[in-house]
Coordinates of C-alpha atoms in Angstrom, one line a residue:
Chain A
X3 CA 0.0 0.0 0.0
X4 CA 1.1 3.5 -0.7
X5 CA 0.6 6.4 0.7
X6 CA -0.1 10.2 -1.0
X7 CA -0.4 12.8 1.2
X8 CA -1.9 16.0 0.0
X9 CA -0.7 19.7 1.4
X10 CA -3.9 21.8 1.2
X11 CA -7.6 21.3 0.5
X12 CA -8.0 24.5 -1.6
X13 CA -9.6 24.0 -5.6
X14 CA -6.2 22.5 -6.5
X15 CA -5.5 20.3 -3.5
X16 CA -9.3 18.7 -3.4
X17 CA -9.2 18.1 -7.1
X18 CA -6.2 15.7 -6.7
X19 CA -7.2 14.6 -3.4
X20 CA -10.5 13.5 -4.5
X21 CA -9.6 12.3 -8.4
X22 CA -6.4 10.5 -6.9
X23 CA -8.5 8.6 -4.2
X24 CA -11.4 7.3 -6.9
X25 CA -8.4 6.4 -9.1
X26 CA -6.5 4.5 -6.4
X27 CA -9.3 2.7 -4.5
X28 CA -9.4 0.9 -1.2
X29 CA -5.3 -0.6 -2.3
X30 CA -3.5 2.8 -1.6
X31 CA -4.0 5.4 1.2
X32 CA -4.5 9.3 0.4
X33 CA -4.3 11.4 3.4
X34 CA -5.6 15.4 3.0
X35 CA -3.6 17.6 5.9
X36 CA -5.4 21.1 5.4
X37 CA -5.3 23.6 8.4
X38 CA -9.0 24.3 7.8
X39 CA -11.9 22.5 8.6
X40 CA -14.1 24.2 5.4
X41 CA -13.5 24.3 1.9
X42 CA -14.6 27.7 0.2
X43 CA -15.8 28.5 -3.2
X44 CA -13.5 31.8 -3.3
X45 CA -14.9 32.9 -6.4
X46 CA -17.8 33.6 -5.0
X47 CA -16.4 35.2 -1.6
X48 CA -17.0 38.8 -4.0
X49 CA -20.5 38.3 -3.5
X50 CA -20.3 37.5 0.9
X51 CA -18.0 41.0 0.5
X52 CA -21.1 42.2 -0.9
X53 CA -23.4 41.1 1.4
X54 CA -25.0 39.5 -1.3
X55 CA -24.5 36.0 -0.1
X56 CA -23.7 34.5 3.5
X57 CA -20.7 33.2 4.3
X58 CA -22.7 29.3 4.5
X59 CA -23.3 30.0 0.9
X60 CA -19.8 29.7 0.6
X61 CA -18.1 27.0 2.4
X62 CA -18.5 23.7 3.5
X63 CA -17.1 21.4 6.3
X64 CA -14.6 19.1 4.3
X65 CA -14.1 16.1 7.0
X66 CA -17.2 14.7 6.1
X67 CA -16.9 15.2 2.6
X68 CA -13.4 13.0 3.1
X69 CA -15.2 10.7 5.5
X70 CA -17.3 9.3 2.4
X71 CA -14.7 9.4 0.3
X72 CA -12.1 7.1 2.5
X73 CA -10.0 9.9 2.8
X74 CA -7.7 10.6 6.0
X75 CA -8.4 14.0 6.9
X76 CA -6.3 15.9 9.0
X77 CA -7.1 19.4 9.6
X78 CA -3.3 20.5 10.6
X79 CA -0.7 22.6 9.1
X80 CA 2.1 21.5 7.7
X81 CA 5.8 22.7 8.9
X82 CA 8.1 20.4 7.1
X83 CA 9.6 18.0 4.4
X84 CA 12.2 15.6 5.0
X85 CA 12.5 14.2 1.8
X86 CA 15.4 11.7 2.4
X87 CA 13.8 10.9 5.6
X88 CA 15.8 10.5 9.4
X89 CA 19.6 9.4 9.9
X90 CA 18.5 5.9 10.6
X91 CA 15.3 5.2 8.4
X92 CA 15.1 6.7 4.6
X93 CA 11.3 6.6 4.9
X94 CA 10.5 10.4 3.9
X95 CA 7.7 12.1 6.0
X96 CA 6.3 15.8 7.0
X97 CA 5.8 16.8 10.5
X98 CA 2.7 18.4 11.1
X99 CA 1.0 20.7 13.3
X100 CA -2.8 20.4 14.6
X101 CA -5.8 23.6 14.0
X102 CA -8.0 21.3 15.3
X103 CA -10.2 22.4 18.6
X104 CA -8.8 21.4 21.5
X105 CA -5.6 20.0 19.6
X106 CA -4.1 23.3 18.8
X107 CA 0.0 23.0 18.1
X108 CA 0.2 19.1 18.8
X109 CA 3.1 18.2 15.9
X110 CA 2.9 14.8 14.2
X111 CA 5.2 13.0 12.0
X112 CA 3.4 11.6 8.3
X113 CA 5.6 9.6 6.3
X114 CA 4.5 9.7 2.4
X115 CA 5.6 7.5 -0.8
X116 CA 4.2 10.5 -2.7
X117 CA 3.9 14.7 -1.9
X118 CA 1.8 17.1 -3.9
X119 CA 2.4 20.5 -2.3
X120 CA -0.9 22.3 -3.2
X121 CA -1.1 24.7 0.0
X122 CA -1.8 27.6 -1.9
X123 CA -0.4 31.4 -0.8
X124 CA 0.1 32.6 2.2
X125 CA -1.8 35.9 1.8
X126 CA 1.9 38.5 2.7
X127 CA -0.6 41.5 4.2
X128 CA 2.6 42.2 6.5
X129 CA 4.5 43.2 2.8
X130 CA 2.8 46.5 2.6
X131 CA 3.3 48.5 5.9
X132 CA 0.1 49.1 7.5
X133 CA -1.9 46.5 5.0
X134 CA -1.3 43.4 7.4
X135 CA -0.8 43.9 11.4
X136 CA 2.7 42.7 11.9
X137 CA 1.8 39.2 12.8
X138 CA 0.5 38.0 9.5
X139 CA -3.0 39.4 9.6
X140 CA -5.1 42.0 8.1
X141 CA -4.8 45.4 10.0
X142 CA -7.4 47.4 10.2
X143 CA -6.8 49.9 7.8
X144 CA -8.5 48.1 4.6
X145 CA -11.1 45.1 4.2
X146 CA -10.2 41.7 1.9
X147 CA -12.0 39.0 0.0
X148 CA -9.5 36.6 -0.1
X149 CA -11.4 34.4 2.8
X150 CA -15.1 33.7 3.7
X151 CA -14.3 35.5 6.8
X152 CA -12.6 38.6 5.4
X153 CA -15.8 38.6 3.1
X154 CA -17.9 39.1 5.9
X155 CA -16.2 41.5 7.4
X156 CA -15.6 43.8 4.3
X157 CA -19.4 43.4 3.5
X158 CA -20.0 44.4 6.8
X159 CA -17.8 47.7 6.3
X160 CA -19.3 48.4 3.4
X161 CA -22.8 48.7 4.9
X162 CA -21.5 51.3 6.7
X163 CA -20.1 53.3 4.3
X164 CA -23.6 52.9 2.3
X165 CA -25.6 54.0 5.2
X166 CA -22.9 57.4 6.0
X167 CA -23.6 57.8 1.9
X168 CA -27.7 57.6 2.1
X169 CA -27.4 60.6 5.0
X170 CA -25.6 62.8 2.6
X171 CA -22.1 62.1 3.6
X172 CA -20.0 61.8 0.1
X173 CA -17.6 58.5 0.2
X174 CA -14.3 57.5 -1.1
X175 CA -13.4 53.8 -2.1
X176 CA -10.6 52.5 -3.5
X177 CA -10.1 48.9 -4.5
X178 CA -7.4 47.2 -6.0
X179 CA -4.0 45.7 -5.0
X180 CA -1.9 46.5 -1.8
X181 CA 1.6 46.0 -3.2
X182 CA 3.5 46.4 -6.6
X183 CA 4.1 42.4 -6.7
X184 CA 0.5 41.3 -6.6
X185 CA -1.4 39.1 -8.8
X186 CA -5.1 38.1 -8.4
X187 CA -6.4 41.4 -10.1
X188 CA -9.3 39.5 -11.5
X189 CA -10.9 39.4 -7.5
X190 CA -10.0 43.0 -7.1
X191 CA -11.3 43.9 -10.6
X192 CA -15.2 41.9 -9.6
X193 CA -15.1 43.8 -6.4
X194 CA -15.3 47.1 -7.1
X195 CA -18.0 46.3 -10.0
X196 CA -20.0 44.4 -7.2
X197 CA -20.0 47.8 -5.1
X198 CA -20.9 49.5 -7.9
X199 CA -23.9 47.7 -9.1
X200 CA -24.8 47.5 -5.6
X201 CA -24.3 51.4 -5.0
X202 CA -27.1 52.0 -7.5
X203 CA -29.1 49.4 -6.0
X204 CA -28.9 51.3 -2.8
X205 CA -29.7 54.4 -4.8
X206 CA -26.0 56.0 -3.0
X207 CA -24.2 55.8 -6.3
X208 CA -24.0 60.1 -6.6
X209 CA -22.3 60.0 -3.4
X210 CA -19.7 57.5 -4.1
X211 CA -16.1 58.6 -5.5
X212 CA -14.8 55.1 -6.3
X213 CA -11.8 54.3 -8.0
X214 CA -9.7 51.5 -8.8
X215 CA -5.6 51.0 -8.0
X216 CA -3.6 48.5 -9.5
X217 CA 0.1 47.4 -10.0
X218 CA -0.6 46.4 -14.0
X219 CA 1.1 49.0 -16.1
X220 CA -2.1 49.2 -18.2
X221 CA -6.0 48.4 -17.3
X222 CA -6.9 45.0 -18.6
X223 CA -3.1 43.2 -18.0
X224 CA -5.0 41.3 -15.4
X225 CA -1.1 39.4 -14.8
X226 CA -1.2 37.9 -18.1
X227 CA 0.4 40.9 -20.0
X228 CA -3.0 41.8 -21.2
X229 CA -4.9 39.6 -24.1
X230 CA -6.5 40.6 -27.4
X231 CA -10.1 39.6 -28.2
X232 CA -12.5 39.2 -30.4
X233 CA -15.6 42.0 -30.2
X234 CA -17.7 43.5 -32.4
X235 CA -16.2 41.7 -35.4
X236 CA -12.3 43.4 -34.2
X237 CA -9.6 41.5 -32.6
X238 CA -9.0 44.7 -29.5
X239 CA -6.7 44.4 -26.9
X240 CA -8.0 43.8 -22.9
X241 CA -7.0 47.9 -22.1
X242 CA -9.4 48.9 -24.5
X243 CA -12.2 46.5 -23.1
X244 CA -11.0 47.0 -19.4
X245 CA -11.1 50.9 -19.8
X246 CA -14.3 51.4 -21.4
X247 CA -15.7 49.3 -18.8
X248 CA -14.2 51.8 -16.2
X249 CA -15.4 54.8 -18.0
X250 CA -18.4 53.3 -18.3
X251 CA -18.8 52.9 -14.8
X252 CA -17.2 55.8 -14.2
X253 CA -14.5 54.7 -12.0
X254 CA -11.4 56.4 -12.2
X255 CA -7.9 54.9 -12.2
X256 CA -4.5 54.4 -10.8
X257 CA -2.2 52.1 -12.3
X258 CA 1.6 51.0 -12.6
X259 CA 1.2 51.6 -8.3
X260 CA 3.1 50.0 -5.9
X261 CA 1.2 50.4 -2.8
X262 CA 4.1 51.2 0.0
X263 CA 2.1 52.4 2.8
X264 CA -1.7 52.1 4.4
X265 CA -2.6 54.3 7.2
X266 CA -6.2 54.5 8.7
X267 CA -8.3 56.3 5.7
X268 CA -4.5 56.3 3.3
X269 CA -2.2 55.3 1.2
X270 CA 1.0 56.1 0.0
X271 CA 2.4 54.8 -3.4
X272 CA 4.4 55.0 -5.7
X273 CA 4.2 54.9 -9.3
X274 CA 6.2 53.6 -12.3
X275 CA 7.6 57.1 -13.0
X276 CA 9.2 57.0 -9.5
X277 CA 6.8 59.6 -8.2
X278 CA 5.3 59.0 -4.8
X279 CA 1.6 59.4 -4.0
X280 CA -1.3 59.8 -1.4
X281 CA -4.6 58.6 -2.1
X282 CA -7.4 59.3 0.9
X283 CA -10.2 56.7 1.4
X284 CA -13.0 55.8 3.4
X285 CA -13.5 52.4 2.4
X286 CA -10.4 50.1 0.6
X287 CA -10.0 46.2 -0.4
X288 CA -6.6 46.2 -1.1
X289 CA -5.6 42.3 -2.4
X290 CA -2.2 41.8 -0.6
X291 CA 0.8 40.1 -2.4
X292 CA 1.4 36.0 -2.1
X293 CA 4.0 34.4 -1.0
X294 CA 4.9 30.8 0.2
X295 CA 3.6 29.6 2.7
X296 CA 7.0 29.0 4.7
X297 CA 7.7 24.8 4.6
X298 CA 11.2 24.2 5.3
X299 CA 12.5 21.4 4.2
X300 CA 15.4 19.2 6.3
X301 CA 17.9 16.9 4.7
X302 CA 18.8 13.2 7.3
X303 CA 21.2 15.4 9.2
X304 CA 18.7 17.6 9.8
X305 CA 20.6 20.6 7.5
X306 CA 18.2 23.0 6.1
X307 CA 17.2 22.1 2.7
X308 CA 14.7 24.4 2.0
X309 CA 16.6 26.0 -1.2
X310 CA 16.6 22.6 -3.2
X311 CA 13.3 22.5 -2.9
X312 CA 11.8 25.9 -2.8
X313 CA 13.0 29.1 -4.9
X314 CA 13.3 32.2 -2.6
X315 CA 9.4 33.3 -3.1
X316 CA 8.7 30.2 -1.5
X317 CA 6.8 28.2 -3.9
X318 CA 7.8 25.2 -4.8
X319 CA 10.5 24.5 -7.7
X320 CA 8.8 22.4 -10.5
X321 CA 10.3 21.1 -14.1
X322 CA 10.0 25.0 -15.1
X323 CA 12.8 26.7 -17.0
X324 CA 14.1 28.8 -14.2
X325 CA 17.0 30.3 -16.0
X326 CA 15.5 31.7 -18.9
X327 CA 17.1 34.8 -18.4
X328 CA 15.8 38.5 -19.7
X329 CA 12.2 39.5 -21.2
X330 CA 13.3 39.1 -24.2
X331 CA 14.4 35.3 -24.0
X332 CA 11.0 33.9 -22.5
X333 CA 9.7 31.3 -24.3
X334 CA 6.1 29.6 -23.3
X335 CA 8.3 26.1 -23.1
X336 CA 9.8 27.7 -19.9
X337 CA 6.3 26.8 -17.9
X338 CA 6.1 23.8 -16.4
X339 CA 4.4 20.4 -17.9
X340 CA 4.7 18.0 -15.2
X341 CA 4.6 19.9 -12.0
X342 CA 7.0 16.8 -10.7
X343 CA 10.4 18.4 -8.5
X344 CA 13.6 18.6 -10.2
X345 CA 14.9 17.1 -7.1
X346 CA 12.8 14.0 -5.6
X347 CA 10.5 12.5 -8.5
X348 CA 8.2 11.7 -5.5
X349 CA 7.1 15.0 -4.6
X350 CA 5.2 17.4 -6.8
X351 CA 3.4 21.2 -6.4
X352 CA -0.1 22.0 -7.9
X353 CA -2.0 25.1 -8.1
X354 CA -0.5 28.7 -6.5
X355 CA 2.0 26.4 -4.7
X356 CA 4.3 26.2 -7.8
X357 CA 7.0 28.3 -8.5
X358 CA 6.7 29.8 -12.1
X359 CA 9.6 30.7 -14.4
X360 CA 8.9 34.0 -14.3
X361 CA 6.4 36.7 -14.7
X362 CA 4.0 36.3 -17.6
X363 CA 3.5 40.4 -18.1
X364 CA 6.2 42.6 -19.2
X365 CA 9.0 43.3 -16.1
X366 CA 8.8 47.1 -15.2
X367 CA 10.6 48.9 -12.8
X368 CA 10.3 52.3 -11.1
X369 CA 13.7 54.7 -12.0
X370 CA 13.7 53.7 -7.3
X371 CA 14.4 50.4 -8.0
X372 CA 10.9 49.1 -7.1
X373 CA 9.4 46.4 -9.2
X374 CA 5.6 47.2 -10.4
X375 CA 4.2 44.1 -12.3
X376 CA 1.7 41.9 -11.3
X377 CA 2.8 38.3 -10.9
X378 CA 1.3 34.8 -12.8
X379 CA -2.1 34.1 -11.8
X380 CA -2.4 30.4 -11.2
X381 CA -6.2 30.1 -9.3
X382 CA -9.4 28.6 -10.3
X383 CA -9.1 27.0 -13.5
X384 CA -5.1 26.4 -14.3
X385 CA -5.5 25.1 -10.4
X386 CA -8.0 22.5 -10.9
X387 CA -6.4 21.0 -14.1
X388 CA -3.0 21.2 -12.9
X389 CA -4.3 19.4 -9.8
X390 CA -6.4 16.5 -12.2
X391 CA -2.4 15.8 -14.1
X392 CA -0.9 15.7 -11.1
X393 CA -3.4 13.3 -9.6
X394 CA -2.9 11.2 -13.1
X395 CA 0.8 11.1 -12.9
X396 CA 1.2 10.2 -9.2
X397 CA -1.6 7.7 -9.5
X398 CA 0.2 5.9 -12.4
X399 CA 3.4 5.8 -11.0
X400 CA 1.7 4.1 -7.9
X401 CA 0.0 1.3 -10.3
X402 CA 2.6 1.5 -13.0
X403 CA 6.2 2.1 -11.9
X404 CA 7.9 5.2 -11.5
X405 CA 9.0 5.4 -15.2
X406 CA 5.3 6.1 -17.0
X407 CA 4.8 9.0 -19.1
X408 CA 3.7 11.6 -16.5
X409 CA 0.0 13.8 -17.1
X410 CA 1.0 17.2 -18.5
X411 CA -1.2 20.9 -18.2
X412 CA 1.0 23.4 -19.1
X413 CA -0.5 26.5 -18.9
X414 CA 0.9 27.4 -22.3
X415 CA -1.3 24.8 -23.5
X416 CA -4.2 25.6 -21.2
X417 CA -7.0 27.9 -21.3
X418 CA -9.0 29.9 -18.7
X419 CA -12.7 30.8 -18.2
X420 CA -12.8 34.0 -16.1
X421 CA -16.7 35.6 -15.6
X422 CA -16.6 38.9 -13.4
X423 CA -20.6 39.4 -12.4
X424 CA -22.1 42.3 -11.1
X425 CA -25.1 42.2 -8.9
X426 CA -26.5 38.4 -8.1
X427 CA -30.2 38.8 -9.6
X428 CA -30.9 36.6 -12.4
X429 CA -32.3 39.7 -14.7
X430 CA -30.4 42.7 -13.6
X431 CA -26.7 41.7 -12.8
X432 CA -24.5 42.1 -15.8
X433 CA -21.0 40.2 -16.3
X434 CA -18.0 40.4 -18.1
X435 CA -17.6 36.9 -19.2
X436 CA -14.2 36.5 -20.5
X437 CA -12.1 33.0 -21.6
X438 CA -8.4 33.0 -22.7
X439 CA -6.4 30.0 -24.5
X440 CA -3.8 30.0 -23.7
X441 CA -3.2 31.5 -20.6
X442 CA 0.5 32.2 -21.2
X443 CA 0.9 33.1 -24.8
X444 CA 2.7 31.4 -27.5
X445 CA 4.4 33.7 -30.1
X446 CA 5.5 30.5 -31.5
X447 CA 2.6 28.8 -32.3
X448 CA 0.1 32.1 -32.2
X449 CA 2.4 34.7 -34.1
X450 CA 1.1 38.3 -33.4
X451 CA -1.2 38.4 -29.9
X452 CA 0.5 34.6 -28.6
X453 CA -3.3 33.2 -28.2
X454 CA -5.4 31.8 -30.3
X455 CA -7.9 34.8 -31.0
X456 CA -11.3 32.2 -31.7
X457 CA -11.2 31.1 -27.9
X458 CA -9.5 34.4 -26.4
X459 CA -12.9 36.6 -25.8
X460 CA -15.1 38.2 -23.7
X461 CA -18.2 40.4 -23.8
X462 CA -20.5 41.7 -21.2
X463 CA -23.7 41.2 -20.6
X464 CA -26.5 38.8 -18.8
X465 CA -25.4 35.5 -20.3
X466 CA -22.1 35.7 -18.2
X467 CA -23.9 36.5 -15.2
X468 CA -25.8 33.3 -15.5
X469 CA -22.9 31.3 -16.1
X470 CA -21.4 32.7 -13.1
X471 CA -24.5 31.5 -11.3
X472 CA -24.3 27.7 -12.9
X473 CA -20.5 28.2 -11.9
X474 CA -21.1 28.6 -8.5
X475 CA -23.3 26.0 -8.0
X476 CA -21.8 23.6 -10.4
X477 CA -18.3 23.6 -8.5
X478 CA -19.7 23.4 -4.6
X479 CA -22.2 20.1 -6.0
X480 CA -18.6 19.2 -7.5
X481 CA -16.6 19.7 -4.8
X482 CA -19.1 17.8 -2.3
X483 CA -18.4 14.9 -4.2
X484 CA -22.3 14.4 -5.0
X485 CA -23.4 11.6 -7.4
X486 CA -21.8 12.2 -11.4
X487 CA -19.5 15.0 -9.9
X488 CA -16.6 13.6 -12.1
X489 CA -18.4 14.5 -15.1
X490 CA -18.2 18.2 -14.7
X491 CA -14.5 19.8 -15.8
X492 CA -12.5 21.6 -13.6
Chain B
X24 CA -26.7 64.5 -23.8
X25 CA -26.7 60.8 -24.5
X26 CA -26.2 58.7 -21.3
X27 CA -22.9 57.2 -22.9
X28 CA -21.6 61.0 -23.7
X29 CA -21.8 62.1 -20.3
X30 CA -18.9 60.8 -18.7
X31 CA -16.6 61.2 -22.1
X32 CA -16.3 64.2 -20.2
X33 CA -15.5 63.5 -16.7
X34 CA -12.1 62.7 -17.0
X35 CA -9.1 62.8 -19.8
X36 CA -9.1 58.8 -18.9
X37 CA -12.9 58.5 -19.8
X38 CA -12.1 60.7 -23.0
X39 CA -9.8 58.5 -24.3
X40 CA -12.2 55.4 -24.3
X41 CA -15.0 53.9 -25.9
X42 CA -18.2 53.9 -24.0
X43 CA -21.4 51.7 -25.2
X44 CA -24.3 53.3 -26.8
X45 CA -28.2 52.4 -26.0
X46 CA -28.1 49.8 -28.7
X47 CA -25.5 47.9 -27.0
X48 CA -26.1 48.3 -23.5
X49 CA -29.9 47.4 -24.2
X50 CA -28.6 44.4 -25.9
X51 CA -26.7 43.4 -22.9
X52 CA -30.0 43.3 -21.1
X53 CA -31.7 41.6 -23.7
X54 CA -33.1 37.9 -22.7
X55 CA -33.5 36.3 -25.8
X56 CA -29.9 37.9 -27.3
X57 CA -28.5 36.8 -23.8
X58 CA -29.7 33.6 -24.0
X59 CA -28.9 33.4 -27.7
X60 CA -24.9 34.8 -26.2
X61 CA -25.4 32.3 -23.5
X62 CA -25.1 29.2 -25.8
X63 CA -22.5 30.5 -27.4
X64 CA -20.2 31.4 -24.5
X65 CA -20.8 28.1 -23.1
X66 CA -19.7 26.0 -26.4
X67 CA -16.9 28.2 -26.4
X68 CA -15.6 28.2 -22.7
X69 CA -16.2 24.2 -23.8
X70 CA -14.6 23.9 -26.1
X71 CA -11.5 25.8 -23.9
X72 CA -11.8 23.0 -21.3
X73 CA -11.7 20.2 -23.7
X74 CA -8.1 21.8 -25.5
X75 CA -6.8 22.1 -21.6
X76 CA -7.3 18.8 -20.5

């Protein structure tokens, strides 16, 4: 019998979790350590910020999910890899440490035959002074989205900040990202829509300035260095669809920002020009930057081996091409295929947990020295299909020998459905319902935009909204494992 | 002043855009073009899913 143990319970971690344990059976052992008890639809944590939906809407507890599916939960974080195992046994394992009630910080030892890292980001608040509260969390100078719980919170906020509006008290709100090396625009982008549909809702809209802040260097780069797409019979590029959107709206902008400083009701940033900025507000969901969520990893000896394994972000190295040099020389063949480690062909990184090559926009600096480019988005869908492969590949090697053909999802050869919605009513929400193939272009094989301009598109309107709806539900029915849930794609 | 000329004028940001007339924002709204947009999204984000896996 063999054992796989999973790192994180998130969209990539439960789709290999769950596809590796139908695969595997009853023979082999597949053991989820997660340091939450609750799985959450993210996506959908814009509409809890919203107050749209309740935070139940959105999560669900995952031990008993697990329970039906025969696999060993154990809500815990993990601290460490030892990969070549102890000084007297080669057995590697991970020592773990308990979030479960009334077993708080109780450390275990799990040895594994196979690893998939898919923990995810660790949400770096702290790297913008005065975004996070100096012990990992979220001060209380802006809201977030990036958890149920943050959702709740900001939603809360924002209730506020309508009611001060309806008595005649003019509002500022500013939403965007918190640092000059963020990614996860797209969340940040549905936000500030959301408030806006609701703000005319509420009938408040007059008395809202709201504006959007952003590291991209232009509106629409959303961390992918933009995309061109088809629309009213013309191939246009994202900044033209983005901005008209804004203007639409109106919601002014800031971008090529590196957010340096949050006070109660400020910010400081700079922008690419190497000017420095203040920007007042009375409400702000700022997405903070990602980072690793800081394994180490321990050789026999117990020497730190955290380098071989992890590149100084964090994430996990991967069979990417991490030497591909300057701008210039990137090639979509530096992204990774396998997701397997360079290192030990037992262990292998899904989802944000990866390390990628390098940035998939365009590198800028400020003339200071400070980098202002979003970073490779890697969530929702390049996440669950990455996490499917990587359940293939480790499941064949367990029945097959460690020499098969591993599963490949690069996401050079891998597409992405993104649908921003408005507003939650079936008839008067409105969404921009974009898909991109592939999500890091290919100038070799799509000369001209890198992506293949019949399936990179997006319009707005109600039919994206309703997707968005069948979305939601379709992915907590998958995720709950509930009957014929391995015939919907990730 | 047309709804979509309104905020041309705002800012030198909104200037510099395009902003949807009545035809197209009505369209947006409209259920059986929606639904009609809604088929063909879907076949499309499909047919994106298919080429990934």
């Amino acid at each position: 019998m063999a054992r796989l143990i999973i790192m994180g319970g998130g969209v990539s971690g439960h789709t290999t979790a769950t596809f590796a344990k139908k695969w595997l059976g009853d023979e082999h052992e597949v053991v989820v350590v997660t340091p939450n008890s609750q799985w959450n639809w993210i996506p959908s944590n814009i509409w809890v910020g919203v107050g749209q939906m309740e935070k139940k809407d959105v999560v669900f507890p995952l031990a008993p999910i697990y329970k039906k599916a025969g696999i060993d939960f154990r809500q815990a974080l993990a601290t460490e890899i030892h990969p070549n195992g102890k000084a007297d046994d080669d057995t590697p394992y991970i020592v773990i440490s308990s979030t479960e009630e009334g077993k708080e910080g109780q450390t275990e030892e799990l040895s594994y035959d196979y690893l998939v890292n898919a923990t995810g980001p660790k949400l770096n608040f702290d790297a913008t002074p005065g975004l996070g509260n100096g012990s990992g969390g979220l001060s209380g100078n802006t809201v977030s989205v990036c958890t149920a719980d943050h959702a709740v919170h900001a939603s809360e906020e924002l209730k506020e900040i309508f009611a001060k509006a309806k008595a005649g008290e003019r509002q500022k709100i500013l939403v965007g990202t918190g640092h000059g090396m963020c990614t996860c625009q797209g969340a940040a982008f549905e936000y500030i829509f959301n408030i806006e549909h609701e703000a005319r809702k509420a009938n408040v809209r007059d008395m809202l300035d709201i504006k959007w802040i952003s590291n991209e260097s232009f509106l629409g780069d959303f961390g992918m260095g933009g995309l061109h797409m088809k629309v009213g019979g013309y191939a246009v590029s994202s900044k033209l669809f983005a901005e008209s959107l804004y203007a639409e709206r109106d919601v002014q902008w800031i971008i090529g920002a590196h957010t340096s400083k949050v006070e109660e009701g400020k910010i400081e940033y700079e922008l690419l020009d190497g000017t420095m900025h203040e920007e007042t507000f009375d409400f702000a969901m700022l997405i903070p930057p990602f980072g690793g969520v800081g394994l180490k990893a321990y050789d026999k000896d117990g020497s730190d081996m955290t380098d071989t394994l992890f590149a100084p972000n964090g994430f996990m190295k991967v069979d990417a091409k991490y030497d591909a040099g300057a701008y210039e020389n990137w090639k979509a063949s530096d992204w990774p295929v396998t997701y397997q480690n360079p290192t030990f062909d037992n262990i292998f990184a899904a989802g944000i947990a990866f390390a990628p090559p390098h940035l998939i926009s365009k590198p800028m600096t400020s003339p200071n020295g400070t980098p202002i480019n979003p970073t490779p988005p890697r969530t929702g869908m390049p996440s669950g299909i990455i996490g499917k492969a990587v359940a293939h590949s480790v499941c064949d090697m367990i029945k097959k020998g460690k020499d098969v053909h591993l599963h490949e999802a690069s996401m050079a050869d891998m597409g992405a459905a993104c649908v921003a919605s408005a507003g939650k009513g079936l008839f008067d929400g409105s969404a921009a319902a974009m898909t991109v193939y592939p999500v890091v272009p290919d100038f070799e094989k799509y000369p001209g935009t890198g992506r293949d301009t019949n399936y990179t598109f997006g319009e707005i309107g109600l039919a994206g909204h309703w997707i968005k709806h069948i979305l939601h539900h379709m992915f907590l029915y998958k995720a709950k494992l509930k009957p014929g849930w391995t015939l919907i794609p990730e | 002043m047309k709804q979509e000329e309104i905020n041309f004028g705002k800012s030198e940001q909104f200037n510099l855009t395009m902003i949807p007339g009545s035809f197209a924002r009505r369209m947006r709204k409209n259920i059986i073009w929606q639904f009609f947009r809604f088929m063909v999204i879907n076949i499309k984000m499909l047919i994106v899913v298919s080429k990934s896996h």
